[in-house]
Amino acid sequence: QVQLVESGGGLVQPGGSLRLSCAASGFTLDSYGIGWFRQAPGKEREGVSYIGSYRTYYSDSVKGRFTISRDNAKNTVYLQMNNLKPEDTAVYYCTRTSTRLGGSDWSARWAYGVWGQGTQVTVSS
């Protein structure tokens, strides 16, 4: 069964850090591009970051604070989030795509298929 499972969310103070994990099962993760999206209450789901075979992309709002990486041996993608801000509060989802995406379309939801169930990140003092 093809599945993505996110973990690592929680409550953190502004300026703190979290590392999210996206564990894949039922397929080999390094054959796909993996995206991280987030959705805050009352807002559209938005792309946060993407990792392909050779490229990574970040939204302007997280660039310089978040880092995406993959461990093919563990079939897992990570999102290291530093200097967190209250506006980063959202449910974070990972998702996969078999399409080779570039700078203009990596954050397009239509490009992705399987989605995880999400993990809540709350940044608050």
Backbone atoms as SQL, in Angstrom:
CREATE TABLE atoms (id INTEGER PRIMARY KEY, chain TEXT, resi INTEGER, resn TEXT, atom TEXT, x REAL, y REAL, z REAL);
INSERT INTO atoms VALUES
  (1, 'A', 1, 'GLN', 'N', 0.841, -1.192, 0.000),
  (2, 'A', 1, 'GLN', 'CA', 0.000, 0.000, 0.000),
  (3, 'A', 1, 'GLN', 'C', 0.877, 1.243, 0.000),
  (4, 'A', 2, 'VAL', 'N', 0.624, 2.125, -0.969),
  (5, 'A', 2, 'VAL', 'CA', 1.385, 3.366, -1.058),
  (6, 'A', 2, 'VAL', 'C', 0.928, 4.319, 0.035),
  (7, 'A', 3, 'GLN', 'N', 1.879, 4.810, 0.816),
  (8, 'A', 3, 'GLN', 'CA', 1.516, 5.643, 1.946),
  (9, 'A', 3, 'GLN', 'C', 2.640, 6.609, 2.290),
  (10, 'A', 4, 'LEU', 'N', 2.259, 7.801, 2.722),
  (11, 'A', 4, 'LEU', 'CA', 3.182, 8.795, 3.279),
  (12, 'A', 4, 'LEU', 'C', 2.688, 9.142, 4.672),
  (13, 'A', 5, 'VAL', 'N', 3.598, 9.138, 5.645),
  (14, 'A', 5, 'VAL', 'CA', 3.224, 9.433, 7.027),
  (15, 'A', 5, 'VAL', 'C', 4.135, 10.524, 7.563),
  (16, 'A', 6, 'GLU', 'N', 3.518, 11.648, 7.945),
  (17, 'A', 6, 'GLU', 'CA', 4.273, 12.758, 8.511),
  (18, 'A', 6, 'GLU', 'C', 4.347, 12.620, 10.030),
  (19, 'A', 7, 'SER', 'N', 5.413, 13.140, 10.595),
  (20, 'A', 7, 'SER', 'CA', 5.566, 13.185, 12.053),
  (21, 'A', 7, 'SER', 'C', 6.514, 14.321, 12.403),
  (22, 'A', 8, 'GLY', 'N', 6.576, 14.647, 13.697),
  (23, 'A', 8, 'GLY', 'CA', 7.521, 15.653, 14.163),
  (24, 'A', 8, 'GLY', 'C', 6.908, 17.004, 14.484),
  (25, 'A', 9, 'GLY', 'N', 5.621, 17.161, 14.241),
  (26, 'A', 9, 'GLY', 'CA', 4.978, 18.416, 14.563),
  (27, 'A', 9, 'GLY', 'C', 4.832, 18.601, 16.071),
  (28, 'A', 10, 'GLY', 'N', 4.406, 19.793, 16.457),
  (29, 'A', 10, 'GLY', 'CA', 4.209, 20.067, 17.871),
  (30, 'A', 10, 'GLY', 'C', 4.087, 21.546, 18.129),
  (31, 'A', 11, 'LEU', 'N', 4.163, 21.892, 19.409),
  (32, 'A', 11, 'LEU', 'CA', 4.093, 23.279, 19.859),
  (33, 'A', 11, 'LEU', 'C', 5.509, 23.777, 20.137),
  (34, 'A', 12, 'VAL', 'N', 5.848, 24.918, 19.577),
  (35, 'A', 12, 'VAL', 'CA', 7.186, 25.477, 19.768),
  (36, 'A', 12, 'VAL', 'C', 7.071, 26.985, 19.900),
  (37, 'A', 13, 'GLN', 'N', 7.986, 27.576, 20.635),
  (38, 'A', 13, 'GLN', 'CA', 7.991, 29.024, 20.807),
  (39, 'A', 13, 'GLN', 'C', 8.593, 29.706, 19.576),
  (40, 'A', 14, 'PRO', 'N', 8.226, 30.951, 19.335),
  (41, 'A', 14, 'PRO', 'CA', 8.855, 31.688, 18.231),
  (42, 'A', 14, 'PRO', 'C', 10.374, 31.669, 18.359),
  (43, 'A', 15, 'GLY', 'N', 11.034, 31.470, 17.216),
  (44, 'A', 15, 'GLY', 'CA', 12.484, 31.345, 17.208),
  (45, 'A', 15, 'GLY', 'C', 12.978, 29.928, 17.390),
  (46, 'A', 16, 'GLY', 'N', 12.087, 29.020, 17.726),
  (47, 'A', 16, 'GLY', 'CA', 12.477, 27.633, 17.937),
  (48, 'A', 16, 'GLY', 'C', 12.575, 26.845, 16.651),
  (49, 'A', 17, 'SER', 'N', 12.855, 25.548, 16.801),
  (50, 'A', 17, 'SER', 'CA', 13.062, 24.665, 15.655),
  (51, 'A', 17, 'SER', 'C', 12.254, 23.383, 15.805),
  (52, 'A', 18, 'LEU', 'N', 11.911, 22.818, 14.669),
  (53, 'A', 18, 'LEU', 'CA', 11.302, 21.494, 14.586),
  (54, 'A', 18, 'LEU', 'C', 11.837, 20.803, 13.347),
  (55, 'A', 19, 'ARG', 'N', 11.868, 19.481, 13.385),
  (56, 'A', 19, 'ARG', 'CA', 12.188, 18.712, 12.186),
  (57, 'A', 19, 'ARG', 'C', 11.028, 17.776, 11.878),
  (58, 'A', 20, 'LEU', 'N', 10.426, 17.986, 10.737),
  (59, 'A', 20, 'LEU', 'CA', 9.352, 17.117, 10.295),
  (60, 'A', 20, 'LEU', 'C', 9.925, 15.965, 9.477),
  (61, 'A', 21, 'SER', 'N', 9.296, 14.810, 9.607),
  (62, 'A', 21, 'SER', 'CA', 9.675, 13.633, 8.825),
  (63, 'A', 21, 'SER', 'C', 8.505, 13.195, 7.961),
  (64, 'A', 22, 'CYS', 'N', 8.823, 12.682, 6.804),
  (65, 'A', 22, 'CYS', 'CA', 7.829, 12.127, 5.881),
  (66, 'A', 22, 'CYS', 'C', 8.321, 10.740, 5.491),
  (67, 'A', 23, 'ALA', 'N', 7.743, 9.722, 6.100),
  (68, 'A', 23, 'ALA', 'CA', 8.161, 8.348, 5.860),
  (69, 'A', 23, 'ALA', 'C', 7.297, 7.719, 4.777),
  (70, 'A', 24, 'ALA', 'N', 7.954, 7.153, 3.769),
  (71, 'A', 24, 'ALA', 'CA', 7.242, 6.538, 2.654),
  (72, 'A', 24, 'ALA', 'C', 7.206, 5.032, 2.802),
  (73, 'A', 25, 'SER', 'N', 6.103, 4.441, 2.397),
  (74, 'A', 25, 'SER', 'CA', 5.995, 2.982, 2.354),
  (75, 'A', 25, 'SER', 'C', 5.241, 2.576, 1.105),
  (76, 'A', 26, 'GLY', 'N', 5.557, 1.393, 0.610),
  (77, 'A', 26, 'GLY', 'CA', 4.882, 0.895, -0.590),
  (78, 'A', 26, 'GLY', 'C', 5.496, 1.377, -1.893),
  (79, 'A', 27, 'PHE', 'N', 6.519, 2.210, -1.815),
  (80, 'A', 27, 'PHE', 'CA', 7.219, 2.663, -3.008),
  (81, 'A', 27, 'PHE', 'C', 8.589, 3.176, -2.599),
  (82, 'A', 28, 'THR', 'N', 9.464, 3.315, -3.590),
  (83, 'A', 28, 'THR', 'CA', 10.815, 3.822, -3.339),
  (84, 'A', 28, 'THR', 'C', 10.806, 5.320, -3.503),
  (85, 'A', 29, 'LEU', 'N', 11.087, 6.001, -2.428),
  (86, 'A', 29, 'LEU', 'CA', 10.937, 7.450, -2.378),
  (87, 'A', 29, 'LEU', 'C', 11.854, 8.163, -3.370),
  (88, 'A', 30, 'ASP', 'N', 13.050, 7.651, -3.607),
  (89, 'A', 30, 'ASP', 'CA', 13.992, 8.390, -4.459),
  (90, 'A', 30, 'ASP', 'C', 13.608, 8.350, -5.926),
  (91, 'A', 31, 'SER', 'N', 12.540, 7.642, -6.272),
  (92, 'A', 31, 'SER', 'CA', 12.036, 7.652, -7.637),
  (93, 'A', 31, 'SER', 'C', 11.033, 8.769, -7.885),
  (94, 'A', 32, 'TYR', 'N', 10.747, 9.534, -6.850),
  (95, 'A', 32, 'TYR', 'CA', 9.718, 10.565, -6.933),
  (96, 'A', 32, 'TYR', 'C', 10.224, 11.893, -6.379),
  (97, 'A', 33, 'GLY', 'N', 9.600, 12.966, -6.842),
  (98, 'A', 33, 'GLY', 'CA', 9.788, 14.239, -6.182),
  (99, 'A', 33, 'GLY', 'C', 8.844, 14.314, -4.989),
  (100, 'A', 34, 'ILE', 'N', 9.294, 14.950, -3.941),
  (101, 'A', 34, 'ILE', 'CA', 8.491, 15.067, -2.720),
  (102, 'A', 34, 'ILE', 'C', 8.308, 16.539, -2.378),
  (103, 'A', 35, 'GLY', 'N', 7.081, 16.900, -2.111),
  (104, 'A', 35, 'GLY', 'CA', 6.763, 18.268, -1.728),
  (105, 'A', 35, 'GLY', 'C', 6.247, 18.337, -0.305),
  (106, 'A', 36, 'TRP', 'N', 6.513, 19.452, 0.324),
  (107, 'A', 36, 'TRP', 'CA', 5.889, 19.785, 1.612),
  (108, 'A', 36, 'TRP', 'C', 4.946, 20.966, 1.370),
  (109, 'A', 37, 'PHE', 'N', 3.736, 20.822, 1.833),
  (110, 'A', 37, 'PHE', 'CA', 2.725, 21.865, 1.774),
  (111, 'A', 37, 'PHE', 'C', 2.233, 22.143, 3.187),
  (112, 'A', 38, 'ARG', 'N', 1.575, 23.267, 3.352),
  (113, 'A', 38, 'ARG', 'CA', 0.975, 23.562, 4.653),
  (114, 'A', 38, 'ARG', 'C', -0.354, 24.275, 4.439),
  (115, 'A', 39, 'GLN', 'N', -1.209, 24.129, 5.429),
  (116, 'A', 39, 'GLN', 'CA', -2.520, 24.775, 5.372),
  (117, 'A', 39, 'GLN', 'C', -2.872, 25.311, 6.736),
  (118, 'A', 40, 'ALA', 'N', -3.004, 26.626, 6.803),
  (119, 'A', 40, 'ALA', 'CA', -3.428, 27.292, 8.026),
  (120, 'A', 40, 'ALA', 'C', -4.952, 27.424, 8.011),
  (121, 'A', 41, 'PRO', 'N', -5.572, 27.575, 9.184),
  (122, 'A', 41, 'PRO', 'CA', -7.032, 27.696, 9.242),
  (123, 'A', 41, 'PRO', 'C', -7.529, 28.836, 8.368),
  (124, 'A', 42, 'GLY', 'N', -8.504, 28.548, 7.519),
  (125, 'A', 42, 'GLY', 'CA', -9.100, 29.565, 6.678),
  (126, 'A', 42, 'GLY', 'C', -8.282, 29.962, 5.476),
  (127, 'A', 43, 'LYS', 'N', -7.172, 29.254, 5.241),
  (128, 'A', 43, 'LYS', 'CA', -6.305, 29.610, 4.110),
  (129, 'A', 43, 'LYS', 'C', -6.149, 28.438, 3.150),
  (130, 'A', 44, 'GLU', 'N', -5.704, 28.756, 1.940),
  (131, 'A', 44, 'GLU', 'CA', -5.435, 27.733, 0.942),
  (132, 'A', 44, 'GLU', 'C', -4.178, 26.943, 1.330),
  (133, 'A', 45, 'ARG', 'N', -4.133, 25.702, 0.874),
  (134, 'A', 45, 'ARG', 'CA', -2.929, 24.910, 1.050),
  (135, 'A', 45, 'ARG', 'C', -1.847, 25.473, 0.134),
  (136, 'A', 46, 'GLU', 'N', -0.668, 25.689, 0.697),
  (137, 'A', 46, 'GLU', 'CA', 0.396, 26.325, -0.075),
  (138, 'A', 46, 'GLU', 'C', 1.676, 25.492, -0.046),
  (139, 'A', 47, 'GLY', 'N', 2.430, 25.581, -1.117),
  (140, 'A', 47, 'GLY', 'CA', 3.694, 24.867, -1.189),
  (141, 'A', 47, 'GLY', 'C', 4.742, 25.518, -0.310),
  (142, 'A', 48, 'VAL', 'N', 5.487, 24.691, 0.394),
  (143, 'A', 48, 'VAL', 'CA', 6.553, 25.156, 1.279),
  (144, 'A', 48, 'VAL', 'C', 7.920, 24.823, 0.696),
  (145, 'A', 49, 'SER', 'N', 8.072, 23.575, 0.237),
  (146, 'A', 49, 'SER', 'CA', 9.365, 23.139, -0.272),
  (147, 'A', 49, 'SER', 'C', 9.196, 21.899, -1.137),
  (148, 'A', 50, 'TYR', 'N', 10.218, 21.641, -1.953),
  (149, 'A', 50, 'TYR', 'CA', 10.186, 20.503, -2.875),
  (150, 'A', 50, 'TYR', 'C', 11.605, 19.979, -3.036),
  (151, 'A', 51, 'ILE', 'N', 11.715, 18.641, -3.136),
  (152, 'A', 51, 'ILE', 'CA', 13.004, 18.038, -3.421),
  (153, 'A', 51, 'ILE', 'C', 12.823, 17.044, -4.551),
  (154, 'A', 52, 'GLY', 'N', 13.629, 17.228, -5.605),
  (155, 'A', 52, 'GLY', 'CA', 13.620, 16.310, -6.728),
  (156, 'A', 52, 'GLY', 'C', 14.933, 15.554, -6.766),
  (157, 'A', 53, 'SER', 'N', 15.245, 15.026, -7.938),
  (158, 'A', 53, 'SER', 'CA', 16.492, 14.282, -8.054),
  (159, 'A', 53, 'SER', 'C', 17.709, 15.177, -7.913),
  (160, 'A', 54, 'TYR', 'N', 17.579, 16.419, -8.401),
  (161, 'A', 54, 'TYR', 'CA', 18.750, 17.297, -8.434),
  (162, 'A', 54, 'TYR', 'C', 18.493, 18.675, -7.866),
  (163, 'A', 55, 'ARG', 'N', 17.232, 19.007, -7.650),
  (164, 'A', 55, 'ARG', 'CA', 16.917, 20.378, -7.258),
  (165, 'A', 55, 'ARG', 'C', 16.041, 20.420, -6.013),
  (166, 'A', 56, 'THR', 'N', 16.177, 21.532, -5.304),
  (167, 'A', 56, 'THR', 'CA', 15.278, 21.832, -4.206),
  (168, 'A', 56, 'THR', 'C', 14.716, 23.235, -4.418),
  (169, 'A', 57, 'TYR', 'N', 13.505, 23.435, -3.939),
  (170, 'A', 57, 'TYR', 'CA', 12.860, 24.735, -4.035),
  (171, 'A', 57, 'TYR', 'C', 12.206, 25.068, -2.702),
  (172, 'A', 58, 'TYR', 'N', 12.076, 26.365, -2.462),
  (173, 'A', 58, 'TYR', 'CA', 11.454, 26.852, -1.239),
  (174, 'A', 58, 'TYR', 'C', 10.561, 28.039, -1.565),
  (175, 'A', 59, 'SER', 'N', 9.506, 28.179, -0.788),
  (176, 'A', 59, 'SER', 'CA', 8.704, 29.383, -0.918),
  (177, 'A', 59, 'SER', 'C', 9.487, 30.553, -0.335),
  (178, 'A', 60, 'ASP', 'N', 9.162, 31.731, -0.782),
  (179, 'A', 60, 'ASP', 'CA', 9.874, 32.921, -0.299),
  (180, 'A', 60, 'ASP', 'C', 9.713, 33.087, 1.203),
  (181, 'A', 61, 'SER', 'N', 8.589, 32.666, 1.743),
  (182, 'A', 61, 'SER', 'CA', 8.311, 32.880, 3.160),
  (183, 'A', 61, 'SER', 'C', 9.167, 32.011, 4.076),
  (184, 'A', 62, 'VAL', 'N', 9.756, 30.929, 3.540),
  (185, 'A', 62, 'VAL', 'CA', 10.544, 30.038, 4.395),
  (186, 'A', 62, 'VAL', 'C', 12.003, 29.961, 3.960),
  (187, 'A', 63, 'LYS', 'N', 12.336, 30.567, 2.840),
  (188, 'A', 63, 'LYS', 'CA', 13.692, 30.482, 2.316),
  (189, 'A', 63, 'LYS', 'C', 14.680, 31.030, 3.338),
  (190, 'A', 64, 'GLY', 'N', 15.746, 30.277, 3.564),
  (191, 'A', 64, 'GLY', 'CA', 16.749, 30.676, 4.539),
  (192, 'A', 64, 'GLY', 'C', 16.470, 30.187, 5.944),
  (193, 'A', 65, 'ARG', 'N', 15.260, 29.684, 6.187),
  (194, 'A', 65, 'ARG', 'CA', 14.908, 29.162, 7.520),
  (195, 'A', 65, 'ARG', 'C', 14.633, 27.664, 7.490),
  (196, 'A', 66, 'PHE', 'N', 14.095, 27.166, 6.391),
  (197, 'A', 66, 'PHE', 'CA', 13.742, 25.749, 6.268),
  (198, 'A', 66, 'PHE', 'C', 14.730, 25.062, 5.332),
  (199, 'A', 67, 'THR', 'N', 14.993, 23.787, 5.604),
  (200, 'A', 67, 'THR', 'CA', 15.851, 22.986, 4.745),
  (201, 'A', 67, 'THR', 'C', 15.207, 21.624, 4.517),
  (202, 'A', 68, 'ILE', 'N', 15.070, 21.255, 3.255),
  (203, 'A', 68, 'ILE', 'CA', 14.516, 19.946, 2.905),
  (204, 'A', 68, 'ILE', 'C', 15.661, 19.000, 2.562),
  (205, 'A', 69, 'SER', 'N', 15.516, 17.745, 2.953),
  (206, 'A', 69, 'SER', 'CA', 16.540, 16.753, 2.663),
  (207, 'A', 69, 'SER', 'C', 15.891, 15.385, 2.586),
  (208, 'A', 70, 'ARG', 'N', 16.633, 14.423, 2.049),
  (209, 'A', 70, 'ARG', 'CA', 16.090, 13.065, 1.976),
  (210, 'A', 70, 'ARG', 'C', 17.145, 12.069, 2.417),
  (211, 'A', 71, 'ASP', 'N', 16.692, 10.992, 3.029),
  (212, 'A', 71, 'ASP', 'CA', 17.546, 9.866, 3.393),
  (213, 'A', 71, 'ASP', 'C', 16.979, 8.657, 2.666),
  (214, 'A', 72, 'ASN', 'N', 17.584, 8.324, 1.537),
  (215, 'A', 72, 'ASN', 'CA', 17.036, 7.229, 0.724),
  (216, 'A', 72, 'ASN', 'C', 17.109, 5.886, 1.441),
  (217, 'A', 73, 'ALA', 'N', 18.105, 5.708, 2.276),
  (218, 'A', 73, 'ALA', 'CA', 18.225, 4.444, 3.000),
  (219, 'A', 73, 'ALA', 'C', 17.053, 4.242, 3.959),
  (220, 'A', 74, 'LYS', 'N', 16.539, 5.352, 4.492),
  (221, 'A', 74, 'LYS', 'CA', 15.401, 5.279, 5.418),
  (222, 'A', 74, 'LYS', 'C', 14.078, 5.548, 4.701),
  (223, 'A', 75, 'ASN', 'N', 14.161, 5.819, 3.391),
  (224, 'A', 75, 'ASN', 'CA', 12.952, 6.112, 2.620),
  (225, 'A', 75, 'ASN', 'C', 12.149, 7.249, 3.255),
  (226, 'A', 76, 'THR', 'N', 12.866, 8.288, 3.664),
  (227, 'A', 76, 'THR', 'CA', 12.262, 9.383, 4.423),
  (228, 'A', 76, 'THR', 'C', 12.779, 10.726, 3.913),
  (229, 'A', 77, 'VAL', 'N', 11.879, 11.693, 3.876),
  (230, 'A', 77, 'VAL', 'CA', 12.234, 13.083, 3.577),
  (231, 'A', 77, 'VAL', 'C', 12.023, 13.903, 4.837),
  (232, 'A', 78, 'TYR', 'N', 12.906, 14.856, 5.056),
  (233, 'A', 78, 'TYR', 'CA', 12.843, 15.699, 6.246),
  (234, 'A', 78, 'TYR', 'C', 12.629, 17.161, 5.862),
  (235, 'A', 79, 'LEU', 'N', 12.039, 17.890, 6.782),
  (236, 'A', 79, 'LEU', 'CA', 11.938, 19.341, 6.659),
  (237, 'A', 79, 'LEU', 'C', 12.422, 19.928, 7.974),
  (238, 'A', 80, 'GLN', 'N', 13.638, 20.462, 7.956),
  (239, 'A', 80, 'GLN', 'CA', 14.195, 21.128, 9.137),
  (240, 'A', 80, 'GLN', 'C', 13.704, 22.564, 9.131),
  (241, 'A', 81, 'MET', 'N', 13.038, 22.950, 10.200),
  (242, 'A', 81, 'MET', 'CA', 12.448, 24.279, 10.292),
  (243, 'A', 81, 'MET', 'C', 13.085, 25.030, 11.448),
  (244, 'A', 82, 'ASN', 'N', 13.793, 26.097, 11.130),
  (245, 'A', 82, 'ASN', 'CA', 14.468, 26.915, 12.138),
  (246, 'A', 82, 'ASN', 'C', 13.856, 28.307, 12.185),
  (247, 'A', 83, 'ASN', 'N', 14.117, 29.000, 13.285),
  (248, 'A', 83, 'ASN', 'CA', 13.625, 30.372, 13.462),
  (249, 'A', 83, 'ASN', 'C', 12.130, 30.452, 13.131),
  (250, 'A', 84, 'LEU', 'N', 11.380, 29.582, 13.740),
  (251, 'A', 84, 'LEU', 'CA', 9.951, 29.511, 13.444),
  (252, 'A', 84, 'LEU', 'C', 9.216, 30.764, 13.899),
  (253, 'A', 85, 'LYS', 'N', 8.198, 31.114, 13.134),
  (254, 'A', 85, 'LYS', 'CA', 7.408, 32.309, 13.404),
  (255, 'A', 85, 'LYS', 'C', 5.946, 31.904, 13.599),
  (256, 'A', 86, 'PRO', 'N', 5.161, 32.724, 14.281),
  (257, 'A', 86, 'PRO', 'CA', 3.738, 32.394, 14.459),
  (258, 'A', 86, 'PRO', 'C', 3.021, 32.142, 13.132),
  (259, 'A', 87, 'GLU', 'N', 3.423, 32.819, 12.095),
  (260, 'A', 87, 'GLU', 'CA', 2.771, 32.633, 10.791),
  (261, 'A', 87, 'GLU', 'C', 3.112, 31.299, 10.128),
  (262, 'A', 88, 'ASP', 'N', 4.038, 30.546, 10.724),
  (263, 'A', 88, 'ASP', 'CA', 4.319, 29.191, 10.231),
  (264, 'A', 88, 'ASP', 'C', 3.324, 28.169, 10.789),
  (265, 'A', 89, 'THR', 'N', 2.471, 28.592, 11.685),
  (266, 'A', 89, 'THR', 'CA', 1.478, 27.693, 12.263),
  (267, 'A', 89, 'THR', 'C', 0.538, 27.166, 11.190),
  (268, 'A', 90, 'ALA', 'N', 0.451, 25.840, 11.097),
  (269, 'A', 90, 'ALA', 'CA', -0.363, 25.208, 10.055),
  (270, 'A', 90, 'ALA', 'C', -0.268, 23.694, 10.216),
  (271, 'A', 91, 'VAL', 'N', -1.108, 23.000, 9.476),
  (272, 'A', 91, 'VAL', 'CA', -0.935, 21.565, 9.293),
  (273, 'A', 91, 'VAL', 'C', -0.006, 21.373, 8.093),
  (274, 'A', 92, 'TYR', 'N', 1.038, 20.582, 8.282),
  (275, 'A', 92, 'TYR', 'CA', 2.020, 20.352, 7.240),
  (276, 'A', 92, 'TYR', 'C', 1.806, 18.961, 6.628),
  (277, 'A', 93, 'TYR', 'N', 1.818, 18.926, 5.306),
  (278, 'A', 93, 'TYR', 'CA', 1.585, 17.699, 4.559),
  (279, 'A', 93, 'TYR', 'C', 2.767, 17.409, 3.638),
  (280, 'A', 94, 'CYS', 'N', 3.098, 16.149, 3.489),
  (281, 'A', 94, 'CYS', 'CA', 4.029, 15.788, 2.429),
  (282, 'A', 94, 'CYS', 'C', 3.262, 15.049, 1.336),
  (283, 'A', 95, 'THR', 'N', 3.801, 15.101, 0.143),
  (284, 'A', 95, 'THR', 'CA', 3.113, 14.553, -1.017),
  (285, 'A', 95, 'THR', 'C', 4.136, 14.182, -2.073),
  (286, 'A', 96, 'ARG', 'N', 3.772, 13.304, -2.984),
  (287, 'A', 96, 'ARG', 'CA', 4.728, 12.865, -3.985),
  (288, 'A', 96, 'ARG', 'C', 4.246, 13.203, -5.387),
  (289, 'A', 97, 'THR', 'N', 5.205, 13.314, -6.295),
  (290, 'A', 97, 'THR', 'CA', 4.900, 13.533, -7.694),
  (291, 'A', 97, 'THR', 'C', 5.852, 12.721, -8.552),
  (292, 'A', 98, 'SER', 'N', 5.337, 12.197, -9.647),
  (293, 'A', 98, 'SER', 'CA', 6.183, 11.482, -10.593),
  (294, 'A', 98, 'SER', 'C', 6.596, 12.397, -11.744),
  (295, 'A', 99, 'THR', 'N', 6.137, 13.636, -11.694),
  (296, 'A', 99, 'THR', 'CA', 6.458, 14.621, -12.724),
  (297, 'A', 99, 'THR', 'C', 7.702, 15.392, -12.316),
  (298, 'A', 100, 'ARG', 'N', 8.594, 15.590, -13.264),
  (299, 'A', 100, 'ARG', 'CA', 9.788, 16.377, -12.959),
  (300, 'A', 100, 'ARG', 'C', 9.372, 17.849, -12.940),
  (301, 'A', 101, 'LEU', 'N', 9.416, 18.461, -11.764),
  (302, 'A', 101, 'LEU', 'CA', 8.929, 19.822, -11.595),
  (303, 'A', 101, 'LEU', 'C', 10.076, 20.816, -11.572),
  (304, 'A', 102, 'GLY', 'N', 9.755, 22.052, -11.949),
  (305, 'A', 102, 'GLY', 'CA', 10.758, 23.102, -11.955),
  (306, 'A', 102, 'GLY', 'C', 10.341, 24.264, -11.106),
  (307, 'A', 103, 'GLY', 'N', 11.060, 25.348, -11.253),
  (308, 'A', 103, 'GLY', 'CA', 10.825, 26.505, -10.412),
  (309, 'A', 103, 'GLY', 'C', 9.452, 27.130, -10.570),
  (310, 'A', 104, 'SER', 'N', 8.819, 26.931, -11.710),
  (311, 'A', 104, 'SER', 'CA', 7.536, 27.580, -11.954),
  (312, 'A', 104, 'SER', 'C', 6.343, 26.732, -11.526),
  (313, 'A', 105, 'ASP', 'N', 6.533, 25.434, -11.283),
  (314, 'A', 105, 'ASP', 'CA', 5.373, 24.585, -11.005),
  (315, 'A', 105, 'ASP', 'C', 5.548, 23.639, -9.817),
  (316, 'A', 106, 'TRP', 'N', 6.626, 23.754, -9.075),
  (317, 'A', 106, 'TRP', 'CA', 6.832, 22.804, -7.972),
  (318, 'A', 106, 'TRP', 'C', 5.764, 22.948, -6.895),
  (319, 'A', 107, 'SER', 'N', 5.151, 24.123, -6.782),
  (320, 'A', 107, 'SER', 'CA', 4.156, 24.352, -5.737),
  (321, 'A', 107, 'SER', 'C', 2.721, 24.189, -6.223),
  (322, 'A', 108, 'ALA', 'N', 2.554, 23.630, -7.411),
  (323, 'A', 108, 'ALA', 'CA', 1.215, 23.430, -7.958),
  (324, 'A', 108, 'ALA', 'C', 0.626, 22.138, -7.425),
  (325, 'A', 109, 'ARG', 'N', -0.484, 22.244, -6.728),
  (326, 'A', 109, 'ARG', 'CA', -1.085, 21.069, -6.092),
  (327, 'A', 109, 'ARG', 'C', -1.493, 20.013, -7.108),
  (328, 'A', 110, 'TRP', 'N', -1.863, 20.439, -8.333),
  (329, 'A', 110, 'TRP', 'CA', -2.324, 19.487, -9.333),
  (330, 'A', 110, 'TRP', 'C', -1.223, 18.507, -9.738),
  (331, 'A', 111, 'ALA', 'N', 0.022, 18.871, -9.469),
  (332, 'A', 111, 'ALA', 'CA', 1.137, 18.033, -9.904),
  (333, 'A', 111, 'ALA', 'C', 1.369, 16.842, -8.992),
  (334, 'A', 112, 'TYR', 'N', 0.687, 16.814, -7.860),
  (335, 'A', 112, 'TYR', 'CA', 0.944, 15.802, -6.846),
  (336, 'A', 112, 'TYR', 'C', -0.210, 14.822, -6.727),
  (337, 'A', 113, 'GLY', 'N', 0.131, 13.590, -6.275),
  (338, 'A', 113, 'GLY', 'CA', -0.877, 12.561, -6.137),
  (339, 'A', 113, 'GLY', 'C', -1.095, 12.152, -4.704),
  (340, 'A', 114, 'VAL', 'N', -0.313, 11.226, -4.206),
  (341, 'A', 114, 'VAL', 'CA', -0.494, 10.703, -2.852),
  (342, 'A', 114, 'VAL', 'C', -0.128, 11.764, -1.816),
  (343, 'A', 115, 'TRP', 'N', -0.990, 11.915, -0.813),
  (344, 'A', 115, 'TRP', 'CA', -0.773, 12.871, 0.270),
  (345, 'A', 115, 'TRP', 'C', -0.768, 12.139, 1.605),
  (346, 'A', 116, 'GLY', 'N', 0.016, 12.668, 2.541),
  (347, 'A', 116, 'GLY', 'CA', -0.042, 12.158, 3.903),
  (348, 'A', 116, 'GLY', 'C', -1.212, 12.764, 4.654),
  (349, 'A', 117, 'GLN', 'N', -1.351, 12.387, 5.917),
  (350, 'A', 117, 'GLN', 'CA', -2.472, 12.839, 6.723),
  (351, 'A', 117, 'GLN', 'C', -2.204, 14.178, 7.402),
  (352, 'A', 118, 'GLY', 'N', -0.959, 14.609, 7.418),
  (353, 'A', 118, 'GLY', 'CA', -0.605, 15.901, 7.974),
  (354, 'A', 118, 'GLY', 'C', -0.135, 15.828, 9.414),
  (355, 'A', 119, 'THR', 'N', 0.649, 16.827, 9.800),
  (356, 'A', 119, 'THR', 'CA', 1.107, 16.971, 11.187),
  (357, 'A', 119, 'THR', 'C', 0.997, 18.441, 11.568),
  (358, 'A', 120, 'GLN', 'N', 0.471, 18.690, 12.756),
  (359, 'A', 120, 'GLN', 'CA', 0.209, 20.059, 13.199),
  (360, 'A', 120, 'GLN', 'C', 1.475, 20.704, 13.738),
  (361, 'A', 121, 'VAL', 'N', 1.749, 21.913, 13.273),
  (362, 'A', 121, 'VAL', 'CA', 2.832, 22.734, 13.805),
  (363, 'A', 121, 'VAL', 'C', 2.206, 24.015, 14.351),
  (364, 'A', 122, 'THR', 'N', 2.464, 24.286, 15.620),
  (365, 'A', 122, 'THR', 'CA', 1.942, 25.492, 16.256),
  (366, 'A', 122, 'THR', 'C', 3.102, 26.279, 16.845),
  (367, 'A', 123, 'VAL', 'N', 3.222, 27.529, 16.414),
  (368, 'A', 123, 'VAL', 'CA', 4.290, 28.399, 16.901),
  (369, 'A', 123, 'VAL', 'C', 3.641, 29.503, 17.733),
  (370, 'A', 124, 'SER', 'N', 3.878, 29.442, 19.026),
  (371, 'A', 124, 'SER', 'CA', 3.221, 30.368, 19.928),
  (372, 'A', 124, 'SER', 'C', 3.999, 30.472, 21.217),
  (373, 'A', 125, 'SER', 'N', 3.955, 31.678, 21.822),
  (374, 'A', 125, 'SER', 'CA', 4.583, 31.864, 23.126),
  (375, 'A', 125, 'SER', 'C', 3.568, 31.641, 24.239);
